[in-house]
XYZ file of C-alpha atoms in Angstrom:
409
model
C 0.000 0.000 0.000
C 1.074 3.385 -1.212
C 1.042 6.055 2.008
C -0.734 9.307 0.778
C 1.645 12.499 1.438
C 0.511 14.137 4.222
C -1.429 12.188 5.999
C -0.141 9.886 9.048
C 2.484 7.132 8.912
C 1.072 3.868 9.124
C 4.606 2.998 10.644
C 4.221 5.563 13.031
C 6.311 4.584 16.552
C 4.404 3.789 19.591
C 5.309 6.481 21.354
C 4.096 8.691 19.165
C 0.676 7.209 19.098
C 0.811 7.435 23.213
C 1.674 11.107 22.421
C -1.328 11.995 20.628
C -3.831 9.612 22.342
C -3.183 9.524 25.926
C -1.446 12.586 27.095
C -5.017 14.765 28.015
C -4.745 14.196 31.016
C -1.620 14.890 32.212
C -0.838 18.328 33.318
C 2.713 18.378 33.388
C 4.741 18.863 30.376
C 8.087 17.197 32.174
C 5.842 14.105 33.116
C 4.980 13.726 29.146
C 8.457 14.169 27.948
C 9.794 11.782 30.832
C 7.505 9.402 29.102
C 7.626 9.698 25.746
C 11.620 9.389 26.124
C 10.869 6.008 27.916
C 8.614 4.704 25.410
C 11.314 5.767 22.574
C 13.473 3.260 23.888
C 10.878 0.570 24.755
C 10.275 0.799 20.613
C 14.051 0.113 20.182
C 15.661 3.936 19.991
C 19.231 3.731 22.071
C 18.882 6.724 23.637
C 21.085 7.480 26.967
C 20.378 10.569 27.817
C 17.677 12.720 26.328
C 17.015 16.786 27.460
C 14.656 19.613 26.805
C 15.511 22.902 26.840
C 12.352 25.904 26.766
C 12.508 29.206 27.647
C 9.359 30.741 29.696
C 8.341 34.095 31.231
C 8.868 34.398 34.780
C 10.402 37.114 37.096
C 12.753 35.127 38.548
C 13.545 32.388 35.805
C 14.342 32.364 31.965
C 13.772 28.511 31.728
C 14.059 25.164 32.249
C 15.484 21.984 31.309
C 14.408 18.021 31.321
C 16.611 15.772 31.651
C 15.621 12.057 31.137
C 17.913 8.815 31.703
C 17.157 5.348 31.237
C 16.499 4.339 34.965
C 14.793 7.581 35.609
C 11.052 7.369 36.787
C 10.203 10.443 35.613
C 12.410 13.843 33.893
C 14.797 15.954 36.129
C 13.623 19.351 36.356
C 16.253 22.308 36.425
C 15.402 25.672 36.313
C 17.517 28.599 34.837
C 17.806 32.328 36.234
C 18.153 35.264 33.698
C 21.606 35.506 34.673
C 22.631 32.119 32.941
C 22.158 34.290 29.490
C 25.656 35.484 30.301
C 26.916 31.889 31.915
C 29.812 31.130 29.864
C 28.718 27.728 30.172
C 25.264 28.536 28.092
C 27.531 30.965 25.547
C 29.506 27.838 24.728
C 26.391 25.655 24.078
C 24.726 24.014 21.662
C 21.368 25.346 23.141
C 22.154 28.799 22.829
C 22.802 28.293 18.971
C 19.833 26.918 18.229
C 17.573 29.572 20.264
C 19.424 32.007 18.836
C 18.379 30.677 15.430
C 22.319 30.414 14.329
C 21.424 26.616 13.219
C 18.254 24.180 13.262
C 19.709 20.939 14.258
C 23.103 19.461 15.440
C 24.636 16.495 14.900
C 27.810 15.433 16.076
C 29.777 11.623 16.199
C 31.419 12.246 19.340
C 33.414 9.004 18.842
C 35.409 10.939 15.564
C 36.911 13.602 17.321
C 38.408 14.845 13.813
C 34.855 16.096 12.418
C 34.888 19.754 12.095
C 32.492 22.208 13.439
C 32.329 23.532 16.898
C 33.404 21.716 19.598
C 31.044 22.859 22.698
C 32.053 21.588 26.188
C 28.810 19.394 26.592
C 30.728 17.275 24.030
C 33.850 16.542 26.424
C 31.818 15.519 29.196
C 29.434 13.506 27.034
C 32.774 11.675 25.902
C 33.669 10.603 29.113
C 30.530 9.371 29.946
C 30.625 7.192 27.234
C 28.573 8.172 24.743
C 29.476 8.257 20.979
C 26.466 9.733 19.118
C 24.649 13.214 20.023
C 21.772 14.759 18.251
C 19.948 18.321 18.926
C 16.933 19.789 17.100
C 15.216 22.818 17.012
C 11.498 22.606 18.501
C 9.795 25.831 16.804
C 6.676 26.686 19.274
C 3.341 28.526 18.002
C 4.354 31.821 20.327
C 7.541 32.359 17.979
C 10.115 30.987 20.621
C 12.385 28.442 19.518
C 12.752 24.962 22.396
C 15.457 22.309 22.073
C 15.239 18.752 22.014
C 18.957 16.727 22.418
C 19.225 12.984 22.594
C 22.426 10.998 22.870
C 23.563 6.995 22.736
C 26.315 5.236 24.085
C 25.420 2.392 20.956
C 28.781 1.577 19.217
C 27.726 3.402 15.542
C 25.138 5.897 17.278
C 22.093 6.475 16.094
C 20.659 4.473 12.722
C 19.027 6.615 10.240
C 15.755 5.202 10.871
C 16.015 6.554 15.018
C 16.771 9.826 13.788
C 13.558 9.874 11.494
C 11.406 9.048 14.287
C 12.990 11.195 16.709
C 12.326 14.350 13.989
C 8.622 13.096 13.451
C 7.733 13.033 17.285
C 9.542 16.497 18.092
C 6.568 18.324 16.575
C 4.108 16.692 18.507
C 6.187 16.814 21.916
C 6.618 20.256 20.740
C 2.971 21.328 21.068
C 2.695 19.092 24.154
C 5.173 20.659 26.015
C 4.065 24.103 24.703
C 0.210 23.870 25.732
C 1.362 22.917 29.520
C 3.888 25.248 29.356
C 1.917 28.378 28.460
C -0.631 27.533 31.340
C 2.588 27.293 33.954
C 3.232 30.583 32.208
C -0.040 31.831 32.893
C -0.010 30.950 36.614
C 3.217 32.126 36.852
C 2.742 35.608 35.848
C -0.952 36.035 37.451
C 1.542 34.593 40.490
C 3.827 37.129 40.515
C 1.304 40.111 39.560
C -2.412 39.591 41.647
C -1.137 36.681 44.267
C -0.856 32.439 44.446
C -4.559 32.551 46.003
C -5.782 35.380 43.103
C -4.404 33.359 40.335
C -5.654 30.228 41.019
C -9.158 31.980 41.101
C -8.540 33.452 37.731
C -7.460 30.412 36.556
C -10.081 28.384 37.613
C -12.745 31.398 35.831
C -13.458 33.647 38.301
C -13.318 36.887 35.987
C -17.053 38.205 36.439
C -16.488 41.894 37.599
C -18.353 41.667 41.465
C -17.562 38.057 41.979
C -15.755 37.339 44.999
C -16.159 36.035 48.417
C -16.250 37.056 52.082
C -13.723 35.633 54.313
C -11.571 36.392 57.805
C -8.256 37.024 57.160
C -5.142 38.812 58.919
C -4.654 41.815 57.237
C -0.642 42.861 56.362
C -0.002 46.379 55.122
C 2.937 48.477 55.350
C 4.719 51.365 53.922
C 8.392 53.000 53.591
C 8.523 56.054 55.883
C 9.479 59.224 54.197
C 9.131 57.581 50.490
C 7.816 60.762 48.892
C 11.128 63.011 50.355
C 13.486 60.189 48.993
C 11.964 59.983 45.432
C 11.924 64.033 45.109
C 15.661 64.036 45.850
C 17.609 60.605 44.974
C 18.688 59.857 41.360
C 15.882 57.650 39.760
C 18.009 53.948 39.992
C 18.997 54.548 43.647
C 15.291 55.008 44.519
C 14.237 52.045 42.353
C 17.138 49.638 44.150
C 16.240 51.237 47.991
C 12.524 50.500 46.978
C 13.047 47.229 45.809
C 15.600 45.737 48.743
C 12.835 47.177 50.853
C 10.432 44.999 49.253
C 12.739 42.174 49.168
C 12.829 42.004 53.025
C 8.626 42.393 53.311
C 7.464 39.933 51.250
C 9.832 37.229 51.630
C 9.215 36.014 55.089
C 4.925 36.994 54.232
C 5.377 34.305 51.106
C 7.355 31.809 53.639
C 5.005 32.079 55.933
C 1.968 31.426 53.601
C 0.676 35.153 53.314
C -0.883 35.851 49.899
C 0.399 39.618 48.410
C -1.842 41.746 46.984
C -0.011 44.162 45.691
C 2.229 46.876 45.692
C 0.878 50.586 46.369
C 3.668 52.963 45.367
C 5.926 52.285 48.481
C 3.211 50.366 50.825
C 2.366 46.367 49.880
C -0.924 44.724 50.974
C -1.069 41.003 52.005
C -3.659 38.320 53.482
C -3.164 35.438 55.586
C -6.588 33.427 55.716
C -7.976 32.809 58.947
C -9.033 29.039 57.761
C -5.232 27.972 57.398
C -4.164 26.796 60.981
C -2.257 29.450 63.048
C -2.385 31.928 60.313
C -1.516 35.204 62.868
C 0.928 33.590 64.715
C 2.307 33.157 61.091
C 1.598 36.560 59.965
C 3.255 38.083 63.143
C 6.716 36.021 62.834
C 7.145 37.182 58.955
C 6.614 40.572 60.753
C 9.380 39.886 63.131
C 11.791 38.570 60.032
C 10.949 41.755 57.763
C 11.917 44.199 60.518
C 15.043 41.737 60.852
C 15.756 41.378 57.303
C 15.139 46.027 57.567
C 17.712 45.813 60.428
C 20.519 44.293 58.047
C 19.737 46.065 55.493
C 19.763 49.626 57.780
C 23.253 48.460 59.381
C 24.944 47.905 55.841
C 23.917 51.336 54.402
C 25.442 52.766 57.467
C 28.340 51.284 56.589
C 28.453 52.387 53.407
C 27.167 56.150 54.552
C 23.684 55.812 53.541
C 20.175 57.020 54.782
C 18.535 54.187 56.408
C 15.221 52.647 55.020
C 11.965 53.397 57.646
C 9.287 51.196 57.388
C 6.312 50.714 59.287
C 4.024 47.057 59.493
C 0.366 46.594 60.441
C -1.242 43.701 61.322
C -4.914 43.476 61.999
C -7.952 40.943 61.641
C -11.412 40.890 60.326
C -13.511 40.063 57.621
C -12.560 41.430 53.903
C -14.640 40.640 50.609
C -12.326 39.106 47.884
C -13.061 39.564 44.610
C -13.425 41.420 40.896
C -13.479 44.980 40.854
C -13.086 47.730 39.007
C -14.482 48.898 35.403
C -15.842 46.469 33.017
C -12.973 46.082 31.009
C -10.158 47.000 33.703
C -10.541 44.460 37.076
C -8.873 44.053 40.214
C -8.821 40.824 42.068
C -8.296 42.459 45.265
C -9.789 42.451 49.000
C -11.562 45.501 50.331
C -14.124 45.854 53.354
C -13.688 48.044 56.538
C -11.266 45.997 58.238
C -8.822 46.885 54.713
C -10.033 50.886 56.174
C -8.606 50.060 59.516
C -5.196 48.230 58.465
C -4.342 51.159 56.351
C -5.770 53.716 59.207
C -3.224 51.989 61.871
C -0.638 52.901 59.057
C -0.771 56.521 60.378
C -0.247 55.286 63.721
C 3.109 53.564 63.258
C 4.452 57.417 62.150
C 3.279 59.139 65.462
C 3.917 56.525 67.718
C 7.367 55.592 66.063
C 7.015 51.732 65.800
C 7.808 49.466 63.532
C 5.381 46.982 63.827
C 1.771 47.742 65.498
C -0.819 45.075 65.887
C -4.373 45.815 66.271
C -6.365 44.597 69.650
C -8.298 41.970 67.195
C -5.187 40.830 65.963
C -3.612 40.224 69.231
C -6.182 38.240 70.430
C -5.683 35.897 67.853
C -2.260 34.773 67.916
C -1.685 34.145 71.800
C 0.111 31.251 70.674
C 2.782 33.332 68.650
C 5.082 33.298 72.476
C 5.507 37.013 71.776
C 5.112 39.590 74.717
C 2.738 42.383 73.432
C 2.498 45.566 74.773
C -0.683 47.540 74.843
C 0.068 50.656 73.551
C -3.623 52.523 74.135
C -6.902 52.708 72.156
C -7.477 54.912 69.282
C -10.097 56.981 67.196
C -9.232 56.166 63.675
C -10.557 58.901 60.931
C -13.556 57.153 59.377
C -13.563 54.536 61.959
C -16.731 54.417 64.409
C -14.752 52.535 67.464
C -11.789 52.703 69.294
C -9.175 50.825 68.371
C -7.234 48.714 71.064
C -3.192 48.806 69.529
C -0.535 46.644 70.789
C 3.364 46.950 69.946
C 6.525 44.963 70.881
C 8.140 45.730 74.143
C 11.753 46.412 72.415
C 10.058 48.450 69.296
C 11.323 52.007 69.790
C 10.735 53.158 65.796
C 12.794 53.528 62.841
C 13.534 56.572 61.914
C 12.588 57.865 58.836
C 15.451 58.677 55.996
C 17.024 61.878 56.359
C 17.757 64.366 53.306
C 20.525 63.134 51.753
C 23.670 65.076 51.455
């Protein structure tokens, strides 16, 4: 029988057919290539080591690479920063020639040492590890980016002709696989690092209807830099970028460790939840308050050693119940929490200025997290503007202030 151009191989592999059939379910794009690399070699494909290479959008990472073994239940998973774009090691490799669109495909008898062309360093340690044969192939992706697919074989003669067809035909397909997952880690990434873990999910999951949303107690987080307006009227624009972002560095590191869900950043103030239905969630809330004003303290002591104005911050914690939701114009939303208890967190703001302390906790608050072994110190009760009752607002016994950044010279 005669096979029609175009349409699909009757002598298609196995893993191919797995590709296209069975993968709907499976969410995970290094999970599919794991497998599809073990069912290459269960259809007779001498593959030793087998990688992919993809580039994503994330704040913290420019990609990722698999990295499958025979013996390996599932694909290795190692993620890049944006500083390996100036690694040596990634200048002298194989993977930045091919995203950088210098060549489509690499092949290279590592047992004939005497071929010509360039001879990258993944070569030398492939060598001694034994293997004789190494392939790489572009993986073009619907967005415009450009992937990398590299298999290698220890065989004595490498790879036949017939391997290296089937390996090109399934690359497509994996291709698209690996793409689809990817875009919705992408997705959750971003929504991640821009509305919150807790936001994203919700927008993920279809929550977009502006007025949707749900009520729910929560400790409320929200604090500001003291004397933010002064420093960006009179520091150059970089040094008021880098003071702004070490001082968000040092809040919302310990409120992420600590399973607090940010918000979002208001000029120099950040706004952050910790749900009252996850166990111990003020006691939690309270130590990341303790760490950021540690974390501040460094921070303060090494720009007086190097003769700078120290950073003053203030933190408020209080309790209630907030409505979290959609909001905003029909075509613009928020996914944000509002409610009067929001009014009273960023009320007790004010507060941490005239009373000079770095961290005040509301009485509501403080009656939650008795467990935190913290002495609290009841500081007095307060009329907040647009706030019907006092306030009851405790501080730590060694909180004295930070001062706010002087003028600089």
């Amino acid at each position: 029988m005669t096979a029609v151009p175009g349409t699909w191989p009757t002598s298609r592999s196995r893993a191919l057919d797995w590709l296209v059939h069975e993968t709907t379910g499976e969410p995970f794009a290094d999970l599919v290539f794991g497998e599809v690399c073990r069912r290459l070699v269960e259809d007779g494909l001498a593959i030793d080591r087998a990688t992919f290479a993809l580039r994503t959008l994330h704040p913290q990472f420019l990609g990722g690479l698999f990295l499958w073994e025979p013996g390996y239940e599932e694909a290795a998973v190692n993620l890049y920063s944006h500083d390996a774009m100036r690694n040596q090691r990634y200048l002298e490799s194989p993977v930045r020639a091919i995203f950088d669109g210098e060549v489509a495909g690499i092949r290279r008898r590592l047992d004939r040492p005497e071929e010509e062309g360039p001879n990258y360093p993944i070569y030398d340690d492939l060598r001694e590890a034994g293997h004789v044969d190494y392939v790489m192939m572009a993986v073009p992706c619907v967005s415009g980016n450009i992937n990398a697919a590299a298999f290698s074989t220890r065989r004595a003669g490498g790879f036949t002709t017939g391997e290296l067809t089937t390996i090109a035909d399934i690359l497509p397909v994996l291709g698209m696989a690996v793409e689809l997952r990817s875009n919705r880690r992408i997705a959750k990434n971003l929504l991640n690092a821009y509305v919150g873990s807790h936001a994203g999910e919700r927008i993920l999951a279809g929550d977009i209807r502006r007025g949707s949303g749900e009520t729910v107690r929560a400790a409320i987080w929200h604090c500001d830099m003291r004397g933010f307006t002064l420093l960006s009227e009179s520091w150059p624009r970089d040094d008021v970028i880098g003071c702004l972002n070490a001082y968000f560095d040092a809040m919302a590191s310990p409120v992420l460790e600590h399973g607090g869900d940010i918000l979002k950043f208001l000029g120099d103030g950040m706004l952050a939840v910790f749900p009252l239905e996850e166990p111990r969630a003020c006691e939690r809330a309270l130590q990341a308050a303790l760490e950021a004003r540690r974390a501040m303290r460094a921070i303060n002591e090494a720009r007086r050693e190097e003769q700078q104005p120290e950073i003053g911050f203030g933190i408020v914690l209080h309790a209630g119940d907030v409505m979290w939701g959609n909001i905003g114009a029909a075509t613009r939303l928020d996914f944000t929490v509002i409610g009067p208890a929001v009014n009273v967190a960023s009320r007790l703001d004010g507060l941490t200025k005239e009373l000079r302390r770095d961290i005040l906790l509301s009485g509501d608050f403080a009656s939650l997290c008795e467990g935190a072994r913290v002495r609290l110190v009841h500081v007095g009760a307060y009329r907040l503007r647009g706030v019907e009752r006092e306030i009851d607002v405790f501080g730590l016994p060694e909180d004295f202030g930070s001062l706010p950044a002087p003028r600089p010279a």
